[in-house]
Structure formats: C-alpha cells, structure tokens
Rosetta silent file (secondary structure, phi, psi, omega in degrees, C-alpha in Angstrom):
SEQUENCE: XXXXXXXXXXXXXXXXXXXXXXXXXXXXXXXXXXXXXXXXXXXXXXXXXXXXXXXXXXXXXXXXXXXXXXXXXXXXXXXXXXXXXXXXXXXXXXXXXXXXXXXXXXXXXXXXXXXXXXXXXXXXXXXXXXXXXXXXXXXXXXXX
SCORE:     score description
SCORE:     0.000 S_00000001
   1 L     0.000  122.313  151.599   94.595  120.870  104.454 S_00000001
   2 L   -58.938  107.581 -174.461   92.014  118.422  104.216 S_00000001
   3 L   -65.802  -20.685 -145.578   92.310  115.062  105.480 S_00000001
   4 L    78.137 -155.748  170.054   89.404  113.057  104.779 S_00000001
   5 L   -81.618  -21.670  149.406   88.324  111.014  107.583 S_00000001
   6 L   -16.196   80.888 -152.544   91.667  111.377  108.982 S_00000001
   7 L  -118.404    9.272  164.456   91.444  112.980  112.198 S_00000001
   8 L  -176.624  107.725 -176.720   94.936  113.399  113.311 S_00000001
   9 L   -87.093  170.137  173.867   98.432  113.041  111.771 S_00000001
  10 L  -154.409  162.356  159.404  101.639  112.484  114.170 S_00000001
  11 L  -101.078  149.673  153.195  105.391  111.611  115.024 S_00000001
  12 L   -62.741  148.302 -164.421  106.541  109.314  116.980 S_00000001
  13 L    95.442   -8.107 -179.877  106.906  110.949  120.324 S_00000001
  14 L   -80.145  151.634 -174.810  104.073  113.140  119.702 S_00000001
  15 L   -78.123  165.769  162.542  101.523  113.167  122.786 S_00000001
  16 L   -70.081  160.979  168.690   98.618  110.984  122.814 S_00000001
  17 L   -86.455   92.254  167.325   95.315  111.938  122.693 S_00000001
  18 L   -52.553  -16.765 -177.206   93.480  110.746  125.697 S_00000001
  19 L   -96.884    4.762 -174.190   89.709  111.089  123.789 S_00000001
  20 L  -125.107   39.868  149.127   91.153  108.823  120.936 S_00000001
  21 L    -4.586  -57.148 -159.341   91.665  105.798  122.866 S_00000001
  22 L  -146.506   42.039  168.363   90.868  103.478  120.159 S_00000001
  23 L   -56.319  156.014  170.312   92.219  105.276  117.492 S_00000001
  24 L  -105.599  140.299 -166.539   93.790  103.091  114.329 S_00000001
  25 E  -115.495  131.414  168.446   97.548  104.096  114.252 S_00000001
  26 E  -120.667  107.859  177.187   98.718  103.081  110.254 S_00000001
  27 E   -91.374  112.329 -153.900  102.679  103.353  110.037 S_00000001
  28 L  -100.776   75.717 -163.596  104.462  103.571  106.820 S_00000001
  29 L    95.518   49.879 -141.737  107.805  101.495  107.128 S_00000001
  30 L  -102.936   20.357  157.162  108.158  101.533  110.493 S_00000001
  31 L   108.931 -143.732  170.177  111.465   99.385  110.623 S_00000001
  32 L   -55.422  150.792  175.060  112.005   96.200  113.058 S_00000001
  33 L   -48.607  -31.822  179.588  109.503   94.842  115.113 S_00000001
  34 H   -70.894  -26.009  165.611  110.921   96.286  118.485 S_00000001
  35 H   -36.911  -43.876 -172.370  110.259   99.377  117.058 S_00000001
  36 H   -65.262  -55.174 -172.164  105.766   98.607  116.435 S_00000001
  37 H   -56.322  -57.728 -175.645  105.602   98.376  120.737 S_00000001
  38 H   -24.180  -66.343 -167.015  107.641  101.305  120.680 S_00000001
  39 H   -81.810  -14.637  170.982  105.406  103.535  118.701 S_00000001
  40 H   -71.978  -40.982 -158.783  102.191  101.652  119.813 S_00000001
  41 H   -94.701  -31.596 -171.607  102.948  102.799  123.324 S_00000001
  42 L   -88.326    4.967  163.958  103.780  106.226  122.567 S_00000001
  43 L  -107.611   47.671 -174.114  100.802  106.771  120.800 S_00000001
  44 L    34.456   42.217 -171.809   98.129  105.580  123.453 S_00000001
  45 L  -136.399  156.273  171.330   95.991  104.069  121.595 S_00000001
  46 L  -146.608   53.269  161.015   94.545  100.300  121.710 S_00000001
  47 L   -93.778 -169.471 -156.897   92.836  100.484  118.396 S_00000001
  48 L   -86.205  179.629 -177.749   94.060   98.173  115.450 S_00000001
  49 E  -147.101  114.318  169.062   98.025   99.141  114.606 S_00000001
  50 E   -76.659   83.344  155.272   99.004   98.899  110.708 S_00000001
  51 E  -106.770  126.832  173.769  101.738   98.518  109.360 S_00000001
  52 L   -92.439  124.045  177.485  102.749   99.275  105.666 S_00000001
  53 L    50.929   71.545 -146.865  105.501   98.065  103.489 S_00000001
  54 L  -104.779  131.358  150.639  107.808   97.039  106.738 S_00000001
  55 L   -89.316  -18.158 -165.911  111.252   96.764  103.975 S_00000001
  56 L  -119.405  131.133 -170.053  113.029   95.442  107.561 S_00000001
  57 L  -133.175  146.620 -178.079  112.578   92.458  108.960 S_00000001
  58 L   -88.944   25.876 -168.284  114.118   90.689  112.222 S_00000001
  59 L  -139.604  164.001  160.030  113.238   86.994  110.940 S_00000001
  60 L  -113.449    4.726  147.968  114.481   84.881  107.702 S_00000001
  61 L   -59.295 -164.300 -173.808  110.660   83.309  107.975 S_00000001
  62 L  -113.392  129.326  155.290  107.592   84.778  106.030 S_00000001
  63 L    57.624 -169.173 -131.068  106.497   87.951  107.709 S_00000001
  64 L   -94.792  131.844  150.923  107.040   88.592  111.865 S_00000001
  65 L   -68.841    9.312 -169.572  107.358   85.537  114.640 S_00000001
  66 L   -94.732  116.988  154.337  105.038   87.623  116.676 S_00000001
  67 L   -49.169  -21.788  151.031  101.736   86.216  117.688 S_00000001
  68 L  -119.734   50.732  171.803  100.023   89.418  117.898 S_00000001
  69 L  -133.958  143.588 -168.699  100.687   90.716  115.155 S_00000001
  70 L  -127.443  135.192  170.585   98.739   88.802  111.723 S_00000001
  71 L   -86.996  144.537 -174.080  100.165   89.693  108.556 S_00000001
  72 L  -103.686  -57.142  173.151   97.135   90.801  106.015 S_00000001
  73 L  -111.871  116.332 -173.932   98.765   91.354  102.725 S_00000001
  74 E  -136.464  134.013  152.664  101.881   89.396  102.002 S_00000001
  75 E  -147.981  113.983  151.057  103.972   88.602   99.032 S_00000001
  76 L  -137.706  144.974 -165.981  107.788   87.283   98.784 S_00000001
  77 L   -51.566  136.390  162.816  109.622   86.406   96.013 S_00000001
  78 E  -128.539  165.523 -161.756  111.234   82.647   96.656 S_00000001
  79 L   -69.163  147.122  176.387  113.722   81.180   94.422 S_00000001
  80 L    71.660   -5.405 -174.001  111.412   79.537   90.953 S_00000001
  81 E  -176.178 -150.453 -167.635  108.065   81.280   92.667 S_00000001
  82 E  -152.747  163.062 -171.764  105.980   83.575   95.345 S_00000001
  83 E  -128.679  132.611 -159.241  104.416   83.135   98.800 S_00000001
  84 E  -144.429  143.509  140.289  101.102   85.256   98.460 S_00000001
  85 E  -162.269  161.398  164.767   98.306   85.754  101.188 S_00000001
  86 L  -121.482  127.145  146.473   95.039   88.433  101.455 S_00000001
  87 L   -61.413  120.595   15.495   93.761   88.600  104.449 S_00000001
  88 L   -96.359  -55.041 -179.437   91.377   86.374  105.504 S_00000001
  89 L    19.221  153.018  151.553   92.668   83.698  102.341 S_00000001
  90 L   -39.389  154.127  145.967   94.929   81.259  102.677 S_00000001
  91 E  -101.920  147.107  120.617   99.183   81.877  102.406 S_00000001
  92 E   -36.591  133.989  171.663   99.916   80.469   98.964 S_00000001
  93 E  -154.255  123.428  176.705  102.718   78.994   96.772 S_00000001
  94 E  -115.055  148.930 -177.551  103.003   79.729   93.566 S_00000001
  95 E  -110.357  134.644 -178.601  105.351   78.467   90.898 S_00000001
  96 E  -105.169   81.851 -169.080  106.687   80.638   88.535 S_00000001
  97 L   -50.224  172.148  151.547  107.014   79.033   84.642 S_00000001
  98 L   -25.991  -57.998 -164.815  109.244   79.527   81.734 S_00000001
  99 L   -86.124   23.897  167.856  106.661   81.768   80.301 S_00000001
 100 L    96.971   -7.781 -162.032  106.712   84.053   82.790 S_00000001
 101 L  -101.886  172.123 -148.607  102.955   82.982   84.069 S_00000001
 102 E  -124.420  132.598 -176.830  102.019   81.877   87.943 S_00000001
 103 L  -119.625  152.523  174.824  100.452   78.196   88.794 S_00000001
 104 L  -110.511  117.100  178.112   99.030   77.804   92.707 S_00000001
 105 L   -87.795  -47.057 -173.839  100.740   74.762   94.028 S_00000001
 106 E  -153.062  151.792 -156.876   99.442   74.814   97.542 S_00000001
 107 E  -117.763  136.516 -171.206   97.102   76.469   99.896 S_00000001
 108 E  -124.932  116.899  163.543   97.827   76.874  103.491 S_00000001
 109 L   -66.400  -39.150 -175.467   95.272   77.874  106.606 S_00000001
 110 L  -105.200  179.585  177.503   97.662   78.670  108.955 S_00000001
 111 L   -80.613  111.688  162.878  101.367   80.808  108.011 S_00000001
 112 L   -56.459 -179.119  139.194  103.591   77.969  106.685 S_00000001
 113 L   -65.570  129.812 -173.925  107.378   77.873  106.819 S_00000001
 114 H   -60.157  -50.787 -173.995  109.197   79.718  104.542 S_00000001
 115 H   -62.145  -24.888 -163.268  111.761   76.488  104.059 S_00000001
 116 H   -86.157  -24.724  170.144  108.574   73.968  103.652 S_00000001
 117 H   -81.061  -57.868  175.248  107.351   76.363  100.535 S_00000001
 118 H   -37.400  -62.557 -179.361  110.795   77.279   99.139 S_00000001
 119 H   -47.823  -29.941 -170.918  111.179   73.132   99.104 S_00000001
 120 H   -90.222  -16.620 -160.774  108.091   72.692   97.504 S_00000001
 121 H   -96.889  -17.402  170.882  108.014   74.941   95.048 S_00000001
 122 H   -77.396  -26.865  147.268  111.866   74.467   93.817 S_00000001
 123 H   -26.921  -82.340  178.287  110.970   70.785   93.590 S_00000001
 124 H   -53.352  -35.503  -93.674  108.032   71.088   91.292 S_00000001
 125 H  -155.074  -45.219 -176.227  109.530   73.800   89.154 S_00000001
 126 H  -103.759    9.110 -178.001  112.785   71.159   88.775 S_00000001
 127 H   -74.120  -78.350  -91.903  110.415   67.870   88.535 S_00000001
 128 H  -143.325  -21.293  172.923  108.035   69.272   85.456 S_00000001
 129 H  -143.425   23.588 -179.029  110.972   71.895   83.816 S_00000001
 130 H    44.977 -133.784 -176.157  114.581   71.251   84.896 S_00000001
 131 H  -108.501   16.282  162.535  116.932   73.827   84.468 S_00000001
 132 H   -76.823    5.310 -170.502  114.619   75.419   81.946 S_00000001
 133 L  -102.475   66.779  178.515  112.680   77.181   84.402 S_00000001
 134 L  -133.571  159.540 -178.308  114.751   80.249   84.099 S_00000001
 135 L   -83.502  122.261 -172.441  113.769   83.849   82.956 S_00000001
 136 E  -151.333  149.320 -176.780  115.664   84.537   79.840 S_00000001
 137 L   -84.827  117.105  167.741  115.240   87.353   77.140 S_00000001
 138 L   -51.645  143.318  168.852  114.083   85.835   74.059 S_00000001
 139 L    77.676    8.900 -164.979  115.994   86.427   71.242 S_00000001
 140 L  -129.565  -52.216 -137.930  119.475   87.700   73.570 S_00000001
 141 L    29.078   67.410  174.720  119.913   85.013   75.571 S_00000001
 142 L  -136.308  149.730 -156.855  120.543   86.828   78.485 S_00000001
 143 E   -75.219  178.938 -173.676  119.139   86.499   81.852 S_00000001
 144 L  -113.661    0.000    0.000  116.400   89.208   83.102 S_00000001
C-alpha cells in the first residue's frame, strides 16, 4: 500500500526504530494525558508528538494543564458561545446570537481560563439579549 511520505505505521508497543530518532509520532484519540508519555516513550522518538481529536480529557479547563504540551487547534462549545484558537493566533471567545451567527468578544495571548471566558461570554450574551439568546426552531417553537 502506498503511504505517501509516511514512512512507518505502528501500535503502541511496537519496537522503535533506532534510525528514526526524530520521527513525528501523530496519534488519533489517544485517551488521557498519562497515556501521550506512555506512547511517546514506547515509540523512541523525540520528534514533535500530535495528537488528534483527544474526546478524553483529565481537566474541566480548556485543553491539557501540561506545560509541554501546546494545544494547536482548539474549539469548545461554552454555554451562549465557543473558545476557538489556530495555532500561532490568539484563544478566542465568541458569542453565539439569536440568529445563529458568531461575534469575537475577546482575544487572548496566552490560554485563558475556561471560567474567565464562560463569565464573559454568558454576561454579554445576557447584557445585549436576555433570555432571548436561545436557539429555537422558527416556526415550532421548539428548542434545537
């Protein structure tokens, strides 16, 4: 099968490669954070380490408490809005209107607190629309 530039798939537990040193290991889900050392160490390598679409997370913050680890692409849903960053950008808070469309309330350099956005953005959302800022079906009036 042809890979691409791909030059080696694996399991965890599979041996390392001693000539790929500084291989990039990309990991699809790979569960809780104690897991990422785990699988870091069993593949040898001290190239970058990836991980995609983690669904599990050991924190109620945005993205990992671990300092060496950076999150690159982030979005989570908070109640009335979203927490957004692209690597290198800013993290983001966005407010979510009535009509369904996204405003950028505030821009952050470093990773904020999840409680200091959720506050800001629930705030705004009940300052400028009350308890109209809910998703409703037109024409049903019933919630989405």
């Amino acid at each position: 099968k042809k890979r691409g530039s791909v030059s080696r798939l694996g399991v965890v537990g599979s041996s390392p490669n001693p000539n790929k040193k500084k291989e990039t290991i990309v990991c699809c889900n790979p569960g809780g954070e104690e897991n990422w050392d785990r699988i870091r160490k069993a593949s040898g390598s001290e190239g970058p380490f990836i991980v995609l679409n983690n669904a599990y997370s050991t924190t109620y913050g945005l993205g990992n408490k671990r300092a060496d680890y950076e999150e690159a692409y982030y979005v989570k849903r908070i109640s009335k809005g979203w927490i957004y960053r692209s690597f290198p950008g800013p993290w983001e808070a966005y407010l979510e209107r009535p009509d369904c469309k996204v405003e950028l309330l505030k821009s952050y350099r470093t990773k904020p607190e999840l409680r200091e956005c959720a506050e800001l953005v629930r705030t705004e959302s009940f300052k400028r629309f009350a308890i109209n800022n809910d998703r409703w079906t037109s024409g049903f009036g019933g919630r989405l």
